Tab-separated table of C-alpha atoms and ligand atoms in Angstrom:
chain	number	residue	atom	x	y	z
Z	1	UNK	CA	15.403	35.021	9.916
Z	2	UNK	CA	12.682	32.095	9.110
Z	3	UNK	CA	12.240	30.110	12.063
Z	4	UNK	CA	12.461	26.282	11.367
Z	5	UNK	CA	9.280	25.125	11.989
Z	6	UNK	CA	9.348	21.470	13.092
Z	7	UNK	CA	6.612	21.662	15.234
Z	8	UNK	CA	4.113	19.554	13.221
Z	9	UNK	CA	2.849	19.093	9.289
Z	10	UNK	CA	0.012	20.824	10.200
Z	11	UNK	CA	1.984	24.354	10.425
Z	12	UNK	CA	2.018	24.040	6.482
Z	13	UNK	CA	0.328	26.676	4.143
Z	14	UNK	CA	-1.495	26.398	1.388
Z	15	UNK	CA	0.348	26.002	-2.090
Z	16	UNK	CA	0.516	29.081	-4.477
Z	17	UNK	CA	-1.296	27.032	-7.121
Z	18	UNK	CA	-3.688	25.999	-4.044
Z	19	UNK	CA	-4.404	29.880	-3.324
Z	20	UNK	CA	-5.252	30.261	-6.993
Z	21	UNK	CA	-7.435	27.190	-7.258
Z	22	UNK	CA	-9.275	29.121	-4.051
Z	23	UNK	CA	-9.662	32.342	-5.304
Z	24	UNK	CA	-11.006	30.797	-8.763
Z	25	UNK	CA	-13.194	27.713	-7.356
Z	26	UNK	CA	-16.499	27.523	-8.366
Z	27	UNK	CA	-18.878	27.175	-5.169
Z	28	UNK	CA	-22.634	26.750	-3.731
Z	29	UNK	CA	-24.313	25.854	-1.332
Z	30	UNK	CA	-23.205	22.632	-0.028
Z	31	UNK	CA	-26.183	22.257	2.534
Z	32	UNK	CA	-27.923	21.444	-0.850
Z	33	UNK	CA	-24.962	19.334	-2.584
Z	34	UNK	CA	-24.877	22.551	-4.644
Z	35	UNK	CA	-21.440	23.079	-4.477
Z	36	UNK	CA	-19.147	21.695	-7.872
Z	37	UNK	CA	-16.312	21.828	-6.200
Z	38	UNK	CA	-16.721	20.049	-2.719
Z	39	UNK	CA	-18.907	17.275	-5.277
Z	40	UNK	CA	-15.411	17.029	-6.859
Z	41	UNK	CA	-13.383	16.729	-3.778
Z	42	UNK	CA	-15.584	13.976	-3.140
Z	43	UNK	CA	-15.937	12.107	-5.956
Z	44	UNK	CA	-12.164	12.158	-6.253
Z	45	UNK	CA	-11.339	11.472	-2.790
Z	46	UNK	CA	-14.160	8.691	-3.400
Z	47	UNK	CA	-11.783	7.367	-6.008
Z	48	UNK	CA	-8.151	7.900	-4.391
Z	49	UNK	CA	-9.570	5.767	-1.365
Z	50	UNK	CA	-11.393	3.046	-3.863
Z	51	UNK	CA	-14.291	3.453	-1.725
Z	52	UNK	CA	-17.755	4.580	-2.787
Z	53	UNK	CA	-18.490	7.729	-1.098
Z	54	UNK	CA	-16.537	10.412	0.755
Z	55	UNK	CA	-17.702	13.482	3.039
Z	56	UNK	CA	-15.624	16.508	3.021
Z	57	UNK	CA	-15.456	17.484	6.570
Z	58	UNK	CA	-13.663	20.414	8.672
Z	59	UNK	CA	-11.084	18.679	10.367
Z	60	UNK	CA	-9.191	14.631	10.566
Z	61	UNK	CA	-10.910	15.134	14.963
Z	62	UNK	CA	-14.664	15.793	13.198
Z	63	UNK	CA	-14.262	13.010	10.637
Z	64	UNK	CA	-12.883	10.572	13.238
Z	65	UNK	CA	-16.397	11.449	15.859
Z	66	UNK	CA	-18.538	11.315	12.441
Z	67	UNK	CA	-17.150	7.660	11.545
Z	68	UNK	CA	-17.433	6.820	15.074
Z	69	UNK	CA	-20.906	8.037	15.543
Z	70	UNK	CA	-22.103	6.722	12.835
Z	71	UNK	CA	-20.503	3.067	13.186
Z	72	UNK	CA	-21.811	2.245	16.650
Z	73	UNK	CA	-24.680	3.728	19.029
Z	74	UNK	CA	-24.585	4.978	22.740
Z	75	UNK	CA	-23.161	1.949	25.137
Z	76	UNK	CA	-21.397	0.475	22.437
Z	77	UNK	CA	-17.285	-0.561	22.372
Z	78	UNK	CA	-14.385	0.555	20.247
Z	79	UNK	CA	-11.355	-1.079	20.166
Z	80	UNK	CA	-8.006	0.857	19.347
Z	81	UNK	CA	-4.558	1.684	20.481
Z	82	UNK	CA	-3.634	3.295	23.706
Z	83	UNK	CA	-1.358	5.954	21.733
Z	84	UNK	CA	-3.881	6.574	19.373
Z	85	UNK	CA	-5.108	10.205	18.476
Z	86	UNK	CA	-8.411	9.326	18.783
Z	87	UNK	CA	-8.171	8.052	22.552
Z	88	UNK	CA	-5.208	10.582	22.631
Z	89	UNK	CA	-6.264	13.772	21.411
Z	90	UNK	CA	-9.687	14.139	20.512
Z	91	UNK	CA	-10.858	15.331	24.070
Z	92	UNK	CA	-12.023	12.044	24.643
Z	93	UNK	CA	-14.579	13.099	22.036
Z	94	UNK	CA	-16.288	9.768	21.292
Z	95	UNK	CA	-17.325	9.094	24.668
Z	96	UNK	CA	-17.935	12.772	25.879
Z	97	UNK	CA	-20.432	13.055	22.371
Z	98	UNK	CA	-21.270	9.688	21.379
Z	99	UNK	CA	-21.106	7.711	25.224
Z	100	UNK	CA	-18.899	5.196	23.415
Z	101	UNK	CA	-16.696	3.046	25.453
Z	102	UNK	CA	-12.983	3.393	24.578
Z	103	UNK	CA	-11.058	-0.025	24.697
Z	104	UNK	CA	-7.457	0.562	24.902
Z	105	UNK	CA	-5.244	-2.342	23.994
Z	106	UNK	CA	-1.481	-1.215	24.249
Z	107	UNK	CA	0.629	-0.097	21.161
Z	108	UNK	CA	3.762	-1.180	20.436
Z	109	UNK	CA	6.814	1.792	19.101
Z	110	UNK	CA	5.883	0.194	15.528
Z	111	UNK	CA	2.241	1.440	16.045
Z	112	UNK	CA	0.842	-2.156	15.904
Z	113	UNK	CA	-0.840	-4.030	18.849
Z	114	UNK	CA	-0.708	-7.540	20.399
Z	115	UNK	CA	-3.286	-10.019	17.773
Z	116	UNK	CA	-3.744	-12.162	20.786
Z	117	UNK	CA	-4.752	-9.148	22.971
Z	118	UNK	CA	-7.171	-7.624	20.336
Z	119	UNK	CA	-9.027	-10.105	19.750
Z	120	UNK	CA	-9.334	-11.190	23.333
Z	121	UNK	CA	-10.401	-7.515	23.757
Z	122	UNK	CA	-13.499	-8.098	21.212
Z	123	UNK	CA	-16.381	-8.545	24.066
Z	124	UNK	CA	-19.211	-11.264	23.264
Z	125	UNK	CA	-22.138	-9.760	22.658
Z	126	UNK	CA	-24.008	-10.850	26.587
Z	127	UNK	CA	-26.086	-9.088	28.798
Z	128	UNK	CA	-23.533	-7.564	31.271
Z	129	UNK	CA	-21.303	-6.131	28.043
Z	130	UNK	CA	-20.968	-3.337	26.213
Z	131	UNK	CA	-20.774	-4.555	22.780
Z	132	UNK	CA	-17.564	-3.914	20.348
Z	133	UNK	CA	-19.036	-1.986	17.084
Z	134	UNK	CA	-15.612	-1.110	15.928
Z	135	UNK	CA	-11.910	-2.214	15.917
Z	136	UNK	CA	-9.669	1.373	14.492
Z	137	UNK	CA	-6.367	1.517	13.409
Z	138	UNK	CA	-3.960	4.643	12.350
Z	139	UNK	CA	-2.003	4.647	9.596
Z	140	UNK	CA	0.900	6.259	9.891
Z	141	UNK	CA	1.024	6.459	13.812
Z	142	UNK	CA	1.405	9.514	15.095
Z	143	UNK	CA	2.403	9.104	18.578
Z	144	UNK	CA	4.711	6.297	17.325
Z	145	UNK	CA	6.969	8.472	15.128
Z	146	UNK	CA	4.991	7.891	12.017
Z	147	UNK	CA	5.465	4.436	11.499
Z	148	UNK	CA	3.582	2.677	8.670
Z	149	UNK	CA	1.528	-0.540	9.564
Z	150	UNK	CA	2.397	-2.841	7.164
Z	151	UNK	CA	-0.542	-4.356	4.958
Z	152	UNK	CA	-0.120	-8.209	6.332
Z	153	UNK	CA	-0.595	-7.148	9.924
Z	154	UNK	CA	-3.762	-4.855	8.873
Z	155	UNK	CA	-5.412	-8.048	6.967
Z	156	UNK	CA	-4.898	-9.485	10.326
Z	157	UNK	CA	-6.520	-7.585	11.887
Z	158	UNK	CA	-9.385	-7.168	9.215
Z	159	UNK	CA	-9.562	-11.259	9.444
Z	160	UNK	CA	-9.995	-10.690	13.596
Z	161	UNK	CA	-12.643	-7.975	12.802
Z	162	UNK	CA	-14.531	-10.150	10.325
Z	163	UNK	CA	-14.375	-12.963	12.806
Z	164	UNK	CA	-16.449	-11.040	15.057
Z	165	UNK	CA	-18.693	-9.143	12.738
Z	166	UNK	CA	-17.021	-5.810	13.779
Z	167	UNK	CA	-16.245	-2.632	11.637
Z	168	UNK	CA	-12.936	-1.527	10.717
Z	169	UNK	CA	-11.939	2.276	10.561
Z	170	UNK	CA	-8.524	3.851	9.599
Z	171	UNK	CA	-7.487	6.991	11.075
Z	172	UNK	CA	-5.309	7.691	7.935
Z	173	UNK	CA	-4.664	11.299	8.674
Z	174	UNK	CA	-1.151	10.621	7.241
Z	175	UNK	CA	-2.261	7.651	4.945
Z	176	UNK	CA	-0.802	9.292	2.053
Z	177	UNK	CA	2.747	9.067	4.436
Z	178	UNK	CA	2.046	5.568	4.558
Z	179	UNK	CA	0.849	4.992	0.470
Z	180	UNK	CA	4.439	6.895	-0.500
Z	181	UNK	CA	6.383	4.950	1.989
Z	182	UNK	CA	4.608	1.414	0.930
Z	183	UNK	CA	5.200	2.646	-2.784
Z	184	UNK	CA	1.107	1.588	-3.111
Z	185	UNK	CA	-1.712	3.561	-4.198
Z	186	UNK	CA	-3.698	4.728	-1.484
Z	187	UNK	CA	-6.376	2.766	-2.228
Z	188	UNK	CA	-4.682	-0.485	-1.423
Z	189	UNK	CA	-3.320	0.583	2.086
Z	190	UNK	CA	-7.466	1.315	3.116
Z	191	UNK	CA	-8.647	-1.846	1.297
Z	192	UNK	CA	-8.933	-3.626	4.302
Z	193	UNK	CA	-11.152	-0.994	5.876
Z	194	UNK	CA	-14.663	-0.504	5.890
Z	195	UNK	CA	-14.212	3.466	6.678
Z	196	UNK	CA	-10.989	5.737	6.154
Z	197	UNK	CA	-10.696	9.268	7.420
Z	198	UNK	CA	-7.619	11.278	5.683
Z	199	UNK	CA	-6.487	14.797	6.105
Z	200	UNK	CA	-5.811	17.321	3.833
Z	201	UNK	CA	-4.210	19.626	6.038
Z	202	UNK	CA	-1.234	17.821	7.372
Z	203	UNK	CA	1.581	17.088	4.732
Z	204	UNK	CA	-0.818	17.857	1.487
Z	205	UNK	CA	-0.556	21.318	2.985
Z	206	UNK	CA	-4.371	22.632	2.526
Z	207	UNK	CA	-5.131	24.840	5.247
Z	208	UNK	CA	-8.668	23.365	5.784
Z	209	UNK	CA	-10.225	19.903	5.726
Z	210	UNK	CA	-9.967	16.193	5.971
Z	211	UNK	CA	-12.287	13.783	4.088
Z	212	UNK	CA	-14.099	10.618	5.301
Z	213	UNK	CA	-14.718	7.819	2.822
Z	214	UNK	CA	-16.688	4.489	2.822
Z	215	UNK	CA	-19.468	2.671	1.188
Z	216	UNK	CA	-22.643	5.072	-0.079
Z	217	UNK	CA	-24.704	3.766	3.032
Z	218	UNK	CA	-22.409	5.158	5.384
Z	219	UNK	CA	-21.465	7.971	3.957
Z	220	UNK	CA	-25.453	9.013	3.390
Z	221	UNK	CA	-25.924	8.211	7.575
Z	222	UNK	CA	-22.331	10.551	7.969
Z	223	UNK	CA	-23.675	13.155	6.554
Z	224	UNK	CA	-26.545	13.446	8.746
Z	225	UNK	CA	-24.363	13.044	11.704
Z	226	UNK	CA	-22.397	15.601	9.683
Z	227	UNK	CA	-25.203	18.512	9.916
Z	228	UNK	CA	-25.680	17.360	13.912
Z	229	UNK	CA	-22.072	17.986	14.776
Z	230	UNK	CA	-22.062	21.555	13.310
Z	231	UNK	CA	-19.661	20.247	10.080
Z	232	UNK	CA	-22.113	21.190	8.040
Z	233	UNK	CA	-20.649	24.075	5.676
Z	234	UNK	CA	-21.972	26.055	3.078
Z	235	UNK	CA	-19.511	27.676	-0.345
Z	236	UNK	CA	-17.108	25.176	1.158
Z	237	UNK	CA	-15.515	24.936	-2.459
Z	238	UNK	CA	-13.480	27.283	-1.584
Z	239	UNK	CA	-11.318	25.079	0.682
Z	240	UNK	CA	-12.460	21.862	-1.395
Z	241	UNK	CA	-10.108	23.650	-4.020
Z	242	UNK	CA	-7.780	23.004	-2.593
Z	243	UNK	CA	-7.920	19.379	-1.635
Z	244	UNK	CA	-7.939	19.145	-5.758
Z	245	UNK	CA	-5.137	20.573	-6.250
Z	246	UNK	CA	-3.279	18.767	-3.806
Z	247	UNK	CA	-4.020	15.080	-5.329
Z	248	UNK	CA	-2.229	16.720	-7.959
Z	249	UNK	CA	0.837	17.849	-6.694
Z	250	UNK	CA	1.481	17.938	-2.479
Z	251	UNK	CA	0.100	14.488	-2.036
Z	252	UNK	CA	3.183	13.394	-5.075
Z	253	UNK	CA	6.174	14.865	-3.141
Z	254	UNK	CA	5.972	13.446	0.618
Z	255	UNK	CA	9.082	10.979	-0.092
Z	256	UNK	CA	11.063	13.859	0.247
Z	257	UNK	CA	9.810	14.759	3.939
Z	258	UNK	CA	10.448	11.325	4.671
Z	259	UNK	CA	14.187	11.608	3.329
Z	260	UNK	CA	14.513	14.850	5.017
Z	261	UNK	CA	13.389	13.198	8.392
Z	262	UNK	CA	15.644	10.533	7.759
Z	263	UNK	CA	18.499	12.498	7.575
Z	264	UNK	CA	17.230	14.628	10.839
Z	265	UNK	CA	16.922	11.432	12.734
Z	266	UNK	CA	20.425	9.942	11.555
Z	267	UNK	CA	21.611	13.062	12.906
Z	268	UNK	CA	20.250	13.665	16.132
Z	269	UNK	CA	21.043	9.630	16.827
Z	270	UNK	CA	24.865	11.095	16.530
Z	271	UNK	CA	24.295	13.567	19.101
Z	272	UNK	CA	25.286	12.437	22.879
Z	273	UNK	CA	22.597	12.426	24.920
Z	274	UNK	CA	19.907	11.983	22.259
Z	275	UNK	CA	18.236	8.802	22.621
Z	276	UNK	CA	16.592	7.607	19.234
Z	277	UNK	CA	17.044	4.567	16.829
Z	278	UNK	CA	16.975	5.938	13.183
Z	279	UNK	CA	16.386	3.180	11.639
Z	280	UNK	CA	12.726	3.223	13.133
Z	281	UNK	CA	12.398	6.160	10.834
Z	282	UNK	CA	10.167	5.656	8.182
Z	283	UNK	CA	8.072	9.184	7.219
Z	284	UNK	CA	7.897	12.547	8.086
Z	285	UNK	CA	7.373	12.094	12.287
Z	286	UNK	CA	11.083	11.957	14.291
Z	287	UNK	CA	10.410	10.977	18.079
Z	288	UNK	CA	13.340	11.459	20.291
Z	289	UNK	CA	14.426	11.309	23.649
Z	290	UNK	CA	16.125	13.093	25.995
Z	291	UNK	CA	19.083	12.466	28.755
Z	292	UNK	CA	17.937	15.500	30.226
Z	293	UNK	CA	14.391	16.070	32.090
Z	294	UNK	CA	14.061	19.740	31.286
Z	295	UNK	CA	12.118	19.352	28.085
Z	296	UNK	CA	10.121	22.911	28.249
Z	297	UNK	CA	13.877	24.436	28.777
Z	298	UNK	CA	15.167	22.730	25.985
Z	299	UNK	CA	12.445	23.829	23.984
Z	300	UNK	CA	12.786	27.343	24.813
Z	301	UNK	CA	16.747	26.778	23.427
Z	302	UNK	CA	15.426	25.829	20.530
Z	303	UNK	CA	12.908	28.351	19.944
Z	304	UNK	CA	15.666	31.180	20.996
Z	305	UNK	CA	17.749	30.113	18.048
Z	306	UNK	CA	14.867	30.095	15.595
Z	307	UNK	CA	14.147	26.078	15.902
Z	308	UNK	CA	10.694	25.129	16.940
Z	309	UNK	CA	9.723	21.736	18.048
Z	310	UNK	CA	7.411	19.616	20.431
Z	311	UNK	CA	7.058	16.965	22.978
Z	312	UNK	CA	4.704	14.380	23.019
Z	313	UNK	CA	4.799	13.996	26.603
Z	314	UNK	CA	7.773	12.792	29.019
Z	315	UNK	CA	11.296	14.221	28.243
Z	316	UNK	CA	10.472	12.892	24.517
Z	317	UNK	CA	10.852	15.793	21.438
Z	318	UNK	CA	8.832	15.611	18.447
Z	319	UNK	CA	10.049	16.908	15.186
Z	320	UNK	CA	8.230	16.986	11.909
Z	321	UNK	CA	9.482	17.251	8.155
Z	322	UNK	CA	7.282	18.772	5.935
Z	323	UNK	CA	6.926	21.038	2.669
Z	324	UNK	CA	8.165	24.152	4.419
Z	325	UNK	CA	11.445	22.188	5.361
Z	326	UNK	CA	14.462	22.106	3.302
Z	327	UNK	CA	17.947	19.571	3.509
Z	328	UNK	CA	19.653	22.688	4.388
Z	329	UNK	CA	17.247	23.847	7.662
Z	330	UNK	CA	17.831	20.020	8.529
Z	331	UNK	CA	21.247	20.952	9.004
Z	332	UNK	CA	21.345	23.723	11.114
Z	333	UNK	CA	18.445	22.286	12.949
Z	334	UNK	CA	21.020	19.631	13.956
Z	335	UNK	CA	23.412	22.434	14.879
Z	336	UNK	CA	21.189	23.942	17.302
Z	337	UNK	CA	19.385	20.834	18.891
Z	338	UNK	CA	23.382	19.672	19.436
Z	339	UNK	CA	24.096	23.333	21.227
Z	340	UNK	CA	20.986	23.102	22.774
Z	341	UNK	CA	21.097	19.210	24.222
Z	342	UNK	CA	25.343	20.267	25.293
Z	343	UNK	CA	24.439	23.480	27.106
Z	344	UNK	CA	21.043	21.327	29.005
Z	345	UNK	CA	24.302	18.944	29.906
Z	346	UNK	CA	26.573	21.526	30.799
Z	347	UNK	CA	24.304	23.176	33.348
Z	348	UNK	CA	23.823	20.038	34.910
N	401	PLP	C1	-3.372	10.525	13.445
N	401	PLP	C2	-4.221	11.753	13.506
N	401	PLP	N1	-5.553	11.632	13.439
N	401	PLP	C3	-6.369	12.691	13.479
N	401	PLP	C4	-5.861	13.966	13.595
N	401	PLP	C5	-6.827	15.117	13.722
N	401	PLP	O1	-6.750	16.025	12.704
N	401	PLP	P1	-7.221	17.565	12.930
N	401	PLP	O2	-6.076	18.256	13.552
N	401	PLP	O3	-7.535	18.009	11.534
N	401	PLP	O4	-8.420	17.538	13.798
N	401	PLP	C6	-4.482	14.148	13.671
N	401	PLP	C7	-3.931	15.511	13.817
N	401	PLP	O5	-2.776	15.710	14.069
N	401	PLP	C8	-3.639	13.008	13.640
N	401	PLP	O6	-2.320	13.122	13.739
């Protein structure tokens, strides 16, 4: 039997049409732009993002260090959530490689943070300071259940970051979550931003590659930065390909992982001793909580009965919809996360 695989969006494989596109793509050397099909990717993720460059790079972690490394310089301050994946799970990656302070200002469950506290946590350029370079937002928030920051409170914060002459980055690994729940083109939701970094890998369902976008002066210094971080890559049409392919189709179908999440959350917010307000539900991402502190034993019920999931941390569970999930695994994933919460219960 096929497990049901609600571990993450990222367990997704590539498309049959995708694996086609692969095996046919038309490739070079990228180390001298010579590859048509990564120029493609580009271009087009150039003009999904209205920005005026993009850089194809290996992974949403390596296009997040290559923004921030190339937006600020050893010493300097970024501001961003303290659930955010880049404080979160990058390894700390912008201060271990780039000796970047990492100002934390709390996130709220809908992703956003106080206006009062980020601004106040914009340092003054002064002697004793490290300066702030860059204020970074994620759209949709991961560790928040994939909730969508809505447009007004992102000019906000674009007006705060103008204010004090800072740069604005999106960690849009899901941004195409975000355009489909918005009903916007993509382009809109990053307007704001100087830089976006989005992922191809995730719901789109390539197995390789994110791309980071911004104005032809930063995306010429990026590249550079690029080559130092080891992203460089060489016939890397072959996974650009794919990326093609997906603004065609996977990146058009995403409102249906959202519906399928909704109905998984409305659900498990029936099931007694399942903490979780569905109606904070807006994409593919379905935090929950448990009554029960044994989360790795739950898991392990889960996993016996062919259901896999995560935890974020704490005794929360993390499920993700994706294209690999149908209405009808929903349903018996809700049958075994119900046996599985009443026999944690019952042994109690
Ligand atoms: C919000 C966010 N940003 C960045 C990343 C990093 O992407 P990758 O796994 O390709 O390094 C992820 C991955 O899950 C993510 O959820």
């Amino acid at each position: 039997l096929k497990a049901i695989d609600l571990r993450s969006d990222t367990v997704t494989e590539p498309t049959l049409e995708m694996r086609r596109a692969m095996a046919e793509a038309e490739v070079g050397d990228d180390g001298y732009r010579d590859d048509p099909t990564v120029n493609r990717l580009e271009e087009a993720a150039a003009a999904v993002t209205g920005k005026e460059a993009a850089l194809f790079v290996p992974s949403g972690t390596m296009g997040n260090l290559i923004s921030v490394l190339t937006h600020c310089q050893r010493g300097e301050e970024i501001v961003l959530g303290d659930q955010a994946h880049i404080y979160y799970y990058e390894v700390g990656g912008a201060s271990a490689l780039g000796s970047l302070v990492m100002r934390q200002v709390p996130n709220d469950v809908d992703g956003t943070m106080d206006l009062d506290q980020l601004e106040q946590a914009i340092r003054p350029e002064a002697l004793a300071v490290a300066p702030t370079r860059l204020v970074c937002l994620e759209n949709t928030h991961n560790r928040c259940s994939g909730a969508v920051i809505p447009p007004s409170y992102v000019r906000n914060v674009f007006e705060i970051a103008q204010r004090h002459g800072v740069s604005f980055h999106l960690d849009g690994a899901r941004v195409f979550n975000a355009a489909t729940y918005l009903g916007l083109p993509v382009s809109d939701v990053v307007a704001p931003f100087d830089t976006v970094l989005f992922c191809l890998s995730k719901g789109l369902c390539c197995p390789v590659g994110s791309l980071l976008c911004g104005s032809l002066d930063f995306i010429s210094r990026a590249r550079r930065i690029r080559r130092m971080v080891g992203g460089g890559m060489r016939q890397a049409g072959i996974l650009a390909a794919a990326g093609l392919v997906a603004f065609e189709t996977t990146a058009h179908r995403l409102a249906e992982d959202h519906a399928n999440a909704k109905l998984l959350a409305d659900g498990l917010a029936n099931i007694p001793g399942v903490t979780l307000d569905p109606t904070r539900i807006q994409t593919n991402i379905v935090i929950f909580e448990l009554a029960d502190g044994n989360v790795q034993g739950f898991l392990q019920a889960l996993a016996k009965r062919g259901v896999k999931a995560g935890s974020p941390g704490g005794t929360k569970i993390r499920m993700v919809t994706h294209l690999g999930i149908g209405a009808e695994d929903i349903d018996t994933a809700l049958g075994v996360t119900e046996g599985a919460v009443k026999m944690q219960t019952g042994a109690n």
